[in-house]
PDB file of C-alpha atoms in Angstrom:
ATOM      1  CA  MET D 331      99.483  40.552  88.152  1.00 60.00           C
ATOM      2  CA  VAL D 332      98.456  37.633  91.007  1.00 61.00           C
ATOM      3  CA  LYS D 333     100.272  34.040  90.650  1.00 64.00           C
ATOM      4  CA  TYR D 334      97.977  31.779  91.881  1.00 54.00           C
ATOM      5  CA  ASN D 335      96.993  27.797  91.809  1.00 54.00           C
ATOM      6  CA  PRO D 336      93.821  27.981  90.083  1.00 59.00           C
ATOM      7  CA  LYS D 337      93.230  23.971  91.332  1.00 58.00           C
ATOM      8  CA  ASP D 338      92.983  25.267  95.077  1.00 61.00           C
ATOM      9  CA  TRP D 339      89.258  25.794  94.678  1.00 56.00           C
ATOM     10  CA  PHE D 340      88.460  26.442  98.850  1.00 58.00           C
ATOM     11  CA  LYS D 341      91.270  28.868  99.209  1.00 61.00           C
ATOM     12  CA  LEU D 342      90.165  30.791  96.136  1.00 58.00           C
ATOM     13  CA  ILE D 343      86.644  30.987  97.095  1.00 60.00           C
ATOM     14  CA  PHE D 344      86.812  32.458 100.772  1.00 59.00           C
ATOM     15  CA  GLN D 345      89.872  34.812  99.722  1.00 63.00           C
ATOM     16  CA  PHE D 346      89.186  38.584  99.607  1.00 61.00           C
ATOM     17  CA  HIS D 347      91.990  40.200  97.476  1.00 61.00           C
ATOM     18  CA  LYS D 348      92.600  43.682  97.305  1.00 58.00           C
ATOM     19  CA  SER D 349      91.302  43.932  93.637  1.00 59.00           C
ATOM     20  CA  ASP D 350      87.753  42.075  94.053  1.00 72.00           C
ATOM     21  CA  THR D 351      85.088  43.334  92.912  1.00 79.00           C
ATOM     22  CA  PHE D 352      83.425  42.980  96.123  1.00 79.00           C
ATOM     23  CA  ARG D 353      85.931  45.770  98.027  1.00 82.00           C
ATOM     24  CA  GLN D 354      84.985  47.759  95.132  1.00 84.00           C
ATOM     25  CA  LEU D 355      81.311  47.404  95.368  1.00 85.00           C
ATOM     26  CA  ILE D 356      80.605  47.044  99.160  1.00 88.00           C
ATOM     27  CA  TRP D 357      79.598  50.732  99.432  1.00 90.00           C
ATOM     28  CA  ALA D 358      77.189  50.581  96.334  1.00 90.00           C
ATOM     29  CA  MET D 359      76.218  47.358  97.122  1.00 91.00           C
ATOM     30  CA  LEU D 360      74.537  48.701 100.575  1.00 92.00           C
ATOM     31  CA  SER D 361      73.181  51.469  98.788  1.00 92.00           C
ATOM     32  CA  VAL D 362      71.135  48.888  96.553  1.00 91.00           C
ATOM     33  CA  ALA D 363      69.898  46.728  99.261  1.00 92.00           C
ATOM     34  CA  LEU D 364      68.748  50.400 101.252  1.00 94.00           C
ATOM     35  CA  TYR D 365      67.145  51.117  97.883  1.00 91.00           C
ATOM     36  CA  ALA D 366      65.292  47.762  97.772  1.00 91.00           C
ATOM     37  CA  TRP D 367      64.452  48.138 101.054  1.00 92.00           C
ATOM     38  CA  ILE D 368      62.203  51.271 101.148  1.00 90.00           C
ATOM     39  CA  ILE D 369      60.759  50.076  97.695  1.00 88.00           C
ATOM     40  CA  THR D 370      59.516  46.533  99.310  1.00 87.00           C
ATOM     41  CA  TYR D 371      58.272  48.815 102.235  1.00 88.00           C
ATOM     42  CA  LEU D 372      56.443  51.221 100.798  1.00 86.00           C
ATOM     43  CA  GLU D 373      55.301  48.268  98.439  1.00 83.00           C
ATOM     44  CA  LEU D 374      53.384  46.324 101.007  1.00 82.00           C
ATOM     45  CA  HIS D 375      52.465  48.465 103.342  1.00 82.00           C
ATOM     46  CA  TYR D 376      51.165  51.450 101.085  1.00 80.00           C
ATOM     47  CA  ILE D 377      51.571  50.672  97.289  1.00 75.00           C
ATOM     48  CA  HIS D 378      50.384  47.313  97.331  1.00 69.00           C
ATOM     49  CA  PRO D 379      52.040  45.812  94.432  1.00 63.00           C
ATOM     50  CA  SER D 380      50.072  44.146  91.252  1.00 64.00           C
ATOM     51  CA  LYS D 381      49.285  40.990  91.054  1.00 66.00           C
ATOM     52  CA  ILE D 382      50.789  40.569  87.546  1.00 65.00           C
ATOM     53  CA  ASN D 383      53.719  38.401  87.186  1.00 67.00           C
ATOM     54  CA  TYR D 384      56.497  39.926  85.449  1.00 71.00           C
ATOM     55  CA  ALA D 385      58.650  36.954  86.055  1.00 72.00           C
ATOM     56  CA  VAL D 386      58.812  35.833  82.343  1.00 76.00           C
ATOM     57  CA  ILE D 387      59.922  39.665  81.017  1.00 81.00           C
ATOM     58  CA  TYR D 388      62.866  39.998  83.900  1.00 81.00           C
ATOM     59  CA  SER D 389      64.034  36.635  82.624  1.00 81.00           C
ATOM     60  CA  LEU D 390      63.859  37.796  78.592  1.00 84.00           C
ATOM     61  CA  LEU D 391      65.743  40.768  79.952  1.00 86.00           C
ATOM     62  CA  GLY D 392      68.113  38.644  82.158  1.00 83.00           C
ATOM     63  CA  PHE D 393      69.043  36.387  78.863  1.00 85.00           C
ATOM     64  CA  VAL D 394      69.411  39.888  76.990  1.00 87.00           C
ATOM     65  CA  LEU D 395      71.942  41.305  79.269  1.00 88.00           C
ATOM     66  CA  SER D 396      73.752  37.660  79.850  1.00 86.00           C
ATOM     67  CA  LEU D 397      74.504  37.792  76.282  1.00 88.00           C
ATOM     68  CA  LEU D 398      75.774  41.306  75.987  1.00 89.00           C
ATOM     69  CA  LEU D 399      78.458  40.915  78.855  1.00 89.00           C
ATOM     70  CA  VAL D 400      79.425  37.579  77.806  1.00 88.00           C
ATOM     71  CA  PHE D 401      80.619  39.561  74.460  1.00 89.00           C
ATOM     72  CA  ARG D 402      81.961  42.441  76.845  1.00 89.00           C
ATOM     73  CA  THR D 403      84.390  39.711  78.856  1.00 90.00           C
ATOM     74  CA  ASN D 404      85.124  37.857  75.535  1.00 91.00           C
ATOM     75  CA  THR D 405      86.122  40.893  73.830  1.00 90.00           C
ATOM     76  CA  ALA D 406      88.020  42.550  77.008  1.00 91.00           C
ATOM     77  CA  TYR D 407      90.026  38.967  77.084  1.00 92.00           C
ATOM     78  CA  GLU D 408      90.723  39.178  73.472  1.00 93.00           C
ATOM     79  CA  ARG D 409      92.176  42.277  74.141  1.00 92.00           C
ATOM     80  CA  TRP D 410      94.364  41.217  77.768  1.00 93.00           C
ATOM     81  CA  TRP D 411      95.627  37.936  75.536  1.00 94.00           C
ATOM     82  CA  GLU D 412      96.540  39.836  72.213  1.00 95.00           C
ATOM     83  CA  GLY D 413      98.491  41.984  74.432  1.00 94.00           C
ATOM     84  CA  ARG D 414     100.379  38.928  76.004  1.00 94.00           C
ATOM     85  CA  LYS D 415     100.874  37.334  72.717  1.00 95.00           C
ATOM     86  CA  ALA D 416     102.574  40.663  71.579  1.00 95.00           C
ATOM     87  CA  TRP D 417     104.900  40.529  74.653  1.00 95.00           C
ATOM     88  CA  GLY D 418     105.190  37.062  73.967  1.00 94.00           C
ATOM     89  CA  SER D 419     106.168  37.803  70.480  1.00 94.00           C
ATOM     90  CA  LEU D 420     108.978  40.666  71.673  1.00 95.00           C
ATOM     91  CA  VAL D 421     110.641  38.123  73.629  1.00 94.00           C
ATOM     92  CA  ASN D 422     110.958  35.922  71.139  1.00 94.00           C
ATOM     93  CA  SER D 423     112.410  38.244  68.772  1.00 93.00           C
ATOM     94  CA  SER D 424     114.784  39.409  71.557  1.00 93.00           C
ATOM     95  CA  ARG D 425     116.086  36.310  72.473  1.00 93.00           C
ATOM     96  CA  ASN D 426     116.242  35.273  68.114  1.00 93.00           C
ATOM     97  CA  LEU D 427     118.022  38.895  67.694  1.00 92.00           C
ATOM     98  CA  SER D 428     120.721  37.920  70.459  1.00 92.00           C
ATOM     99  CA  LEU D 429     121.145  34.615  69.489  1.00 92.00           C
ATOM    100  CA  LYS D 430     122.262  35.820  65.941  1.00 91.00           C
ATOM    101  CA  LEU D 431     124.544  38.736  67.352  1.00 91.00           C
ATOM    102  CA  SER D 432     126.401  36.786  69.380  1.00 90.00           C
ATOM    103  CA  ALA D 433     127.209  34.439  66.571  1.00 89.00           C
ATOM    104  CA  ILE D 434     128.400  36.678  64.687  1.00 89.00           C
ATOM    105  CA  LEU D 435     130.234  39.843  66.696  1.00 86.00           C
ATOM    106  CA  PRO D 436     133.388  38.706  68.562  1.00 85.00           C
ATOM    107  CA  GLU D 437     133.263  37.651  71.635  1.00 83.00           C
ATOM    108  CA  LYS D 438     133.273  39.793  74.903  1.00 79.00           C
ATOM    109  CA  SER D 439     133.020  42.726  72.394  1.00 79.00           C
ATOM    110  CA  THR D 440     131.953  46.576  72.931  1.00 85.00           C
ATOM    111  CA  GLU D 441     129.083  45.752  70.711  1.00 86.00           C
ATOM    112  CA  ARG D 442     127.791  42.722  72.285  1.00 87.00           C
ATOM    113  CA  GLU D 443     127.174  45.394  75.487  1.00 88.00           C
ATOM    114  CA  LEU D 444     125.612  48.026  73.223  1.00 89.00           C
ATOM    115  CA  PHE D 445     123.273  45.541  72.095  1.00 90.00           C
ATOM    116  CA  PHE D 446     122.535  44.235  75.391  1.00 91.00           C
ATOM    117  CA  VAL D 447     121.623  47.959  76.480  1.00 89.00           C
ATOM    118  CA  LEU D 448     119.925  48.822  73.753  1.00 91.00           C
ATOM    119  CA  ILE D 449     117.437  45.803  73.975  1.00 92.00           C
ATOM    120  CA  SER D 450     116.791  45.827  77.760  1.00 91.00           C
ATOM    121  CA  ASN D 451     116.335  49.981  77.458  1.00 90.00           C
ATOM    122  CA  TYR D 452     113.708  49.386  74.632  1.00 93.00           C
ATOM    123  CA  THR D 453     111.838  46.931  76.536  1.00 93.00           C
ATOM    124  CA  HIS D 454     111.807  49.151  79.554  1.00 91.00           C
ATOM    125  CA  SER D 455     111.148  52.150  77.586  1.00 91.00           C
ATOM    126  CA  LEU D 456     107.917  50.191  75.780  1.00 94.00           C
ATOM    127  CA  ARG D 457     106.610  49.329  79.064  1.00 93.00           C
ATOM    128  CA  ASP D 458     106.496  52.898  80.433  1.00 91.00           C
ATOM    129  CA  HIS D 459     105.418  54.279  77.117  1.00 91.00           C
ATOM    130  CA  LEU D 460     102.411  52.083  77.497  1.00 92.00           C
ATOM    131  CA  ARG D 461     101.563  52.979  81.363  1.00 90.00           C
ATOM    132  CA  GLY D 462     102.178  56.774  80.767  1.00 86.00           C
ATOM    133  CA  LYS D 463     104.661  56.774  83.817  1.00 83.00           C
ATOM    134  CA  TYR D 464     108.254  57.116  82.898  1.00 79.00           C
ATOM    135  CA  ASN D 465     110.830  55.429  85.734  1.00 76.00           C
ATOM    136  CA  HIS D 466     114.416  55.989  83.981  1.00 76.00           C
ATOM    137  CA  ASP D 467     116.114  54.546  86.628  1.00 77.00           C
ATOM    138  CA  ASP D 468     115.479  50.980  84.695  1.00 79.00           C
ATOM    139  CA  LEU D 469     117.457  52.679  81.563  1.00 81.00           C
ATOM    140  CA  TYR D 470     120.808  52.174  80.844  1.00 81.00           C
ATOM    141  CA  GLU D 471     123.292  54.933  79.962  1.00 76.00           C
ATOM    142  CA  PHE D 472     126.221  54.615  77.370  1.00 78.00           C
ATOM    143  CA  ASP D 473     128.478  56.373  74.870  1.00 74.00           C
ATOM    144  CA  GLY D 474     126.752  59.007  73.015  1.00 71.00           C
ATOM    145  CA  PHE D 475     122.838  58.551  74.966  1.00 74.00           C
ATOM    146  CA  LYS D 476     122.283  60.016  78.439  1.00 74.00           C
ATOM    147  CA  LYS D 477     118.935  59.489  80.440  1.00 72.00           C
ATOM    148  CA  GLU D 478     118.602  63.414  79.623  1.00 73.00           C
ATOM    149  CA  ASP D 479     118.501  62.693  75.989  1.00 69.00           C
ATOM    150  CA  LEU D 480     114.753  61.406  75.936  1.00 73.00           C
ATOM    151  CA  ILE D 481     113.735  64.627  77.326  1.00 68.00           C
ATOM    152  CA  SER D 482     113.368  65.911  73.499  1.00 68.00           C
ATOM    153  CA  HIS D 483     112.005  62.749  72.303  1.00 75.00           C
ATOM    154  CA  LYS D 484     108.097  61.840  72.215  1.00 80.00           C
ATOM    155  CA  HIS D 485     108.373  58.470  71.765  1.00 87.00           C
ATOM    156  CA  ASN D 486     110.835  56.584  73.583  1.00 87.00           C
ATOM    157  CA  PRO D 487     110.469  52.952  71.964  1.00 90.00           C
ATOM    158  CA  ASN D 488     110.984  54.618  68.501  1.00 91.00           C
ATOM    159  CA  TYR D 489     114.076  56.340  69.380  1.00 88.00           C
ATOM    160  CA  PHE D 490     115.879  52.716  70.585  1.00 90.00           C
ATOM    161  CA  ALA D 491     114.438  51.137  67.575  1.00 92.00           C
ATOM    162  CA  LEU D 492     116.214  53.913  65.550  1.00 91.00           C
ATOM    163  CA  LEU D 493     119.410  53.134  67.213  1.00 90.00           C
ATOM    164  CA  LEU D 494     119.219  49.775  67.175  1.00 91.00           C
ATOM    165  CA  HIS D 495     118.906  49.885  63.156  1.00 92.00           C
ATOM    166  CA  LYS D 496     121.706  52.607  62.970  1.00 90.00           C
ATOM    167  CA  LYS D 497     124.404  50.132  65.042  1.00 90.00           C
ATOM    168  CA  ILE D 498     123.139  47.474  62.739  1.00 91.00           C
ATOM    169  CA  ASN D 499     123.852  49.338  59.696  1.00 92.00           C
ATOM    170  CA  GLN D 500     127.143  50.480  60.987  1.00 90.00           C
ATOM    171  CA  LEU D 501     128.282  47.021  61.387  1.00 89.00           C
ATOM    172  CA  HIS D 502     126.577  46.360  57.728  1.00 89.00           C
ATOM    173  CA  LYS D 503     129.216  49.254  56.471  1.00 91.00           C
ATOM    174  CA  GLU D 504     132.212  48.317  58.082  1.00 88.00           C
ATOM    175  CA  ASN D 505     131.795  44.714  56.583  1.00 88.00           C
ATOM    176  CA  LYS D 506     131.313  43.017  60.282  1.00 87.00           C
ATOM    177  CA  ILE D 507     127.765  41.839  59.316  1.00 88.00           C
ATOM    178  CA  THR D 508     127.355  40.522  56.074  1.00 87.00           C
ATOM    179  CA  GLU D 509     124.319  41.346  53.382  1.00 88.00           C
ATOM    180  CA  ALA D 510     122.693  37.934  54.270  1.00 89.00           C
ATOM    181  CA  GLN D 511     123.050  38.397  57.891  1.00 87.00           C
ATOM    182  CA  LEU D 512     121.814  41.995  58.091  1.00 87.00           C
ATOM    183  CA  ILE D 513     118.274  40.789  56.231  1.00 88.00           C
ATOM    184  CA  VAL D 514     118.097  38.294  58.604  1.00 87.00           C
ATOM    185  CA  ILE D 515     118.558  40.708  61.650  1.00 89.00           C
ATOM    186  CA  ASN D 516     116.398  43.206  60.402  1.00 89.00           C
ATOM    187  CA  LYS D 517     113.376  40.531  60.330  1.00 88.00           C
ATOM    188  CA  GLU D 518     113.983  40.571  64.619  1.00 88.00           C
ATOM    189  CA  LEU D 519     114.309  44.257  64.094  1.00 90.00           C
ATOM    190  CA  GLU D 520     110.998  45.083  62.421  1.00 91.00           C
ATOM    191  CA  THR D 521     109.259  42.696  65.384  1.00 92.00           C
ATOM    192  CA  PHE D 522     110.279  45.029  67.842  1.00 93.00           C
ATOM    193  CA  THR D 523     108.278  47.892  66.403  1.00 93.00           C
ATOM    194  CA  ASP D 524     105.464  45.508  65.429  1.00 94.00           C
ATOM    195  CA  VAL D 525     104.738  44.485  68.573  1.00 95.00           C
ATOM    196  CA  CYS D 526     104.962  48.563  70.172  1.00 94.00           C
ATOM    197  CA  GLY D 527     102.361  49.095  67.117  1.00 94.00           C
ATOM    198  CA  ILE D 528     100.059  46.004  68.350  1.00 94.00           C
ATOM    199  CA  CYS D 529     100.347  47.448  71.573  1.00 94.00           C
ATOM    200  CA  GLU D 530      99.462  51.229  70.896  1.00 94.00           C
ATOM    201  CA  ARG D 531      96.478  49.735  68.961  1.00 94.00           C
ATOM    202  CA  ILE D 532      95.071  47.603  71.920  1.00 93.00           C
ATOM    203  CA  LYS D 533      96.171  50.943  74.515  1.00 91.00           C
ATOM    204  CA  LYS D 534      94.228  53.774  72.317  1.00 90.00           C
ATOM    205  CA  THR D 535      91.383  51.770  71.097  1.00 88.00           C
ATOM    206  CA  PRO D 536      89.050  51.326  73.594  1.00 84.00           C
ATOM    207  CA  ILE D 537      85.449  49.668  73.360  1.00 85.00           C
ATOM    208  CA  PRO D 538      83.145  52.333  71.606  1.00 86.00           C
ATOM    209  CA  TYR D 539      81.589  54.441  74.266  1.00 86.00           C
ATOM    210  CA  SER D 540      77.949  54.006  73.032  1.00 88.00           C
ATOM    211  CA  TYR D 541      78.358  50.258  73.854  1.00 86.00           C
ATOM    212  CA  SER D 542      79.802  51.036  77.092  1.00 86.00           C
ATOM    213  CA  LEU D 543      76.990  53.426  78.165  1.00 89.00           C
ATOM    214  CA  PHE D 544      74.549  51.274  76.910  1.00 90.00           C
ATOM    215  CA  ILE D 545      75.405  48.040  78.811  1.00 91.00           C
ATOM    216  CA  LYS D 546      75.935  50.592  82.084  1.00 90.00           C
ATOM    217  CA  LYS D 547      72.155  51.996  81.693  1.00 92.00           C
ATOM    218  CA  PHE D 548      71.216  48.277  80.935  1.00 91.00           C
ATOM    219  CA  ILE D 549      72.257  47.282  84.080  1.00 91.00           C
ATOM    220  CA  PHE D 550      71.105  50.096  86.311  1.00 91.00           C
ATOM    221  CA  ILE D 551      67.382  50.112  84.630  1.00 91.00           C
ATOM    222  CA  TYR D 552      67.490  46.399  85.229  1.00 90.00           C
ATOM    223  CA  VAL D 553      68.507  46.383  88.841  1.00 90.00           C
ATOM    224  CA  MET D 554      66.507  49.304  89.890  1.00 90.00           C
ATOM    225  CA  THR D 555      63.206  47.913  88.656  1.00 87.00           C
ATOM    226  CA  MET D 556      63.578  44.844  89.785  1.00 87.00           C
ATOM    227  CA  PRO D 557      61.870  45.336  93.192  1.00 85.00           C
ATOM    228  CA  PHE D 558      58.703  46.327  91.749  1.00 83.00           C
ATOM    229  CA  ALA D 559      58.378  42.971  89.727  1.00 82.00           C
ATOM    230  CA  PHE D 560      59.790  40.628  92.499  1.00 83.00           C
ATOM    231  CA  VAL D 561      57.927  42.032  95.845  1.00 82.00           C
ATOM    232  CA  ASN D 562      55.036  39.998  95.296  1.00 79.00           C
ATOM    233  CA  GLU D 563      56.779  36.491  95.547  1.00 80.00           C
ATOM    234  CA  PHE D 564      60.164  37.497  97.593  1.00 82.00           C
ATOM    235  CA  GLY D 565      58.725  40.343 100.458  1.00 83.00           C
ATOM    236  CA  TYR D 566      61.711  41.269 102.011  1.00 87.00           C
ATOM    237  CA  GLY D 567      63.622  38.962 100.466  1.00 89.00           C
ATOM    238  CA  VAL D 568      63.591  40.515  97.584  1.00 88.00           C
ATOM    239  CA  VAL D 569      66.846  43.198  99.287  1.00 91.00           C
ATOM    240  CA  PRO D 570      69.188  39.968  99.398  1.00 92.00           C
ATOM    241  CA  LEU D 571      68.117  38.820  95.939  1.00 91.00           C
ATOM    242  CA  ILE D 572      68.564  42.522  94.170  1.00 91.00           C
ATOM    243  CA  THR D 573      72.109  43.116  96.180  1.00 92.00           C
ATOM    244  CA  PHE D 574      73.461  39.856  94.465  1.00 92.00           C
ATOM    245  CA  VAL D 575      72.276  40.363  91.332  1.00 91.00           C
ATOM    246  CA  PHE D 576      73.682  44.049  91.362  1.00 92.00           C
ATOM    247  CA  TYR D 577      77.279  42.228  92.534  1.00 92.00           C
ATOM    248  CA  ALA D 578      76.841  39.530  90.033  1.00 90.00           C
ATOM    249  CA  LEU D 579      76.472  42.006  86.823  1.00 90.00           C
ATOM    250  CA  VAL D 580      78.507  45.088  88.001  1.00 91.00           C
ATOM    251  CA  SER D 581      81.513  42.797  88.593  1.00 89.00           C
ATOM    252  CA  LEU D 582      81.332  42.072  85.120  1.00 89.00           C
ATOM    253  CA  GLU D 583      81.783  44.975  84.124  1.00 89.00           C
ATOM    254  CA  LEU D 584      84.174  45.908  86.219  1.00 88.00           C
ATOM    255  CA  ILE D 585      86.374  42.690  85.263  1.00 87.00           C
ATOM    256  CA  ALA D 586      85.973  43.538  81.730  1.00 88.00           C
ATOM    257  CA  GLU D 587      87.063  47.380  82.429  1.00 87.00           C
ATOM    258  CA  GLU D 588      90.406  46.176  84.157  1.00 86.00           C
ATOM    259  CA  ILE D 589      91.419  43.235  81.639  1.00 88.00           C
ATOM    260  CA  GLU D 590      90.615  45.376  78.626  1.00 89.00           C
ATOM    261  CA  ASP D 591      93.732  47.902  79.127  1.00 88.00           C
ATOM    262  CA  PRO D 592      96.451  44.888  79.910  1.00 90.00           C
ATOM    263  CA  PHE D 593      99.542  47.233  80.447  1.00 91.00           C
ATOM    264  CA  GLY D 594      99.058  48.839  83.804  1.00 86.00           C
ATOM    265  CA  SER D 595      99.870  47.942  87.323  1.00 82.00           C
ATOM    266  CA  ASP D 596      96.530  46.442  88.640  1.00 80.00           C
ATOM    267  CA  SER D 597      96.443  43.289  89.982  1.00 79.00           C
ATOM    268  CA  ASN D 598      95.053  41.575  86.665  1.00 83.00           C
ATOM    269  CA  ASP D 599      97.388  43.246  84.198  1.00 86.00           C
ATOM    270  CA  LEU D 600     100.154  41.321  82.001  1.00 90.00           C
ATOM    271  CA  PRO D 601     103.014  40.774  84.047  1.00 91.00           C
ATOM    272  CA  ILE D 602     104.941  42.869  82.331  1.00 93.00           C
ATOM    273  CA  ASP D 603     107.538  44.476  84.958  1.00 91.00           C
ATOM    274  CA  ASP D 604     108.656  40.393  84.522  1.00 92.00           C
ATOM    275  CA  ILE D 605     108.952  40.221  80.916  1.00 93.00           C
ATOM    276  CA  CYS D 606     111.027  43.015  81.090  1.00 92.00           C
ATOM    277  CA  LYS D 607     113.183  41.194  83.438  1.00 92.00           C
ATOM    278  CA  ASN D 608     113.187  37.964  81.753  1.00 93.00           C
ATOM    279  CA  ILE D 609     114.395  39.805  78.434  1.00 93.00           C
ATOM    280  CA  LYS D 610     117.127  41.529  80.151  1.00 91.00           C
ATOM    281  CA  LYS D 611     118.235  38.259  81.885  1.00 91.00           C
ATOM    282  CA  GLY D 612     118.284  36.245  78.622  1.00 91.00           C
ATOM    283  CA  SER D 613     119.921  38.946  76.518  1.00 91.00           C
ATOM    284  CA  ALA D 614     122.302  38.891  78.887  1.00 90.00           C
ATOM    285  CA  ASP D 615     123.256  35.240  79.571  1.00 91.00           C
ATOM    286  CA  ILE D 616     123.180  34.492  75.421  1.00 90.00           C
ATOM    287  CA  LEU D 617     125.224  37.679  74.457  1.00 87.00           C
ATOM    288  CA  GLU D 618     127.808  37.102  77.428  1.00 81.00           C
ATOM    289  CA  ILE D 619     127.438  40.091  79.316  1.00 78.00           C
ATOM    290  CA  GLU D 620     129.089  39.781  82.881  1.00 69.00           C
ATOM    291  CA  ASN D 621     125.693  40.099  85.646  1.00 62.00           C
ATOM    292  CA  SER D 622     127.628  42.368  87.932  1.00 53.00           C
ATOM    293  CA  LYS D 623     128.900  44.643  85.473  1.00 53.00           C
ATOM    294  CA  MET D 624     125.400  45.134  84.012  1.00 58.00           C
ATOM    295  CA  GLY D 625     123.877  45.384  87.339  1.00 56.00           C
ATOM    296  CA  ILE D 626     121.566  42.169  86.799  1.00 50.00           C
TER     297      ILE D 626
END
């Protein structure tokens, strides 16, 4: 995720980031400009355009298209923001779980270290699960678990959530955790899987195919027919006009496509790597784990 100062207007206006849609669309914009120039040339020198004013029709179509794009970007942003709220809930639950365990478990106990490892492994495995790219270097090994064990598991977050539940229930059976404390702790553990379910729903439920296809076709037809409608009024000025309209409309669609899946590593995606690091550091601090021992 790009970190920036939203109040620095002039810097943002003249800054071209690698994720800027202008970079992605430059060749498509040049193609549209060439197409508009060819149509304008033929209209002015050979076909001779009709004197009918189509501006009102395109104004109405443009209004309809703008409503569709506003709905499209709002829907994509809602998915982005829901993903951020889900990871915020994971941060809060990991802190609450660490606080409750820290108050219950003896100081400098092996159980504290194990819960720190499980919480850290869960967050990193959820990140990798959502991205479909597994980096086991971020995971800690412990007694009874080796990184190779994950090969036999299709859903790594569920595996670490199961280990958390098993360890909590084991402590309860050993009378290290009371019945009331078990109920309170289970509430935080349930949030872990709830967050996973929310993120999977966002990840695996894209915008309906027909809706996405319709918007793309609408933009294409709208832009490709504009030279025929405005050549009378603007002449060769249609070329930059059509190019800018194409850039504006397609950029909104590209931005919506990028942020509707917010769990990747693109510039506009959620800062999940930073969130995972903060959860790990916060849990280590609360559970009083030595930083050097855990490689933080």
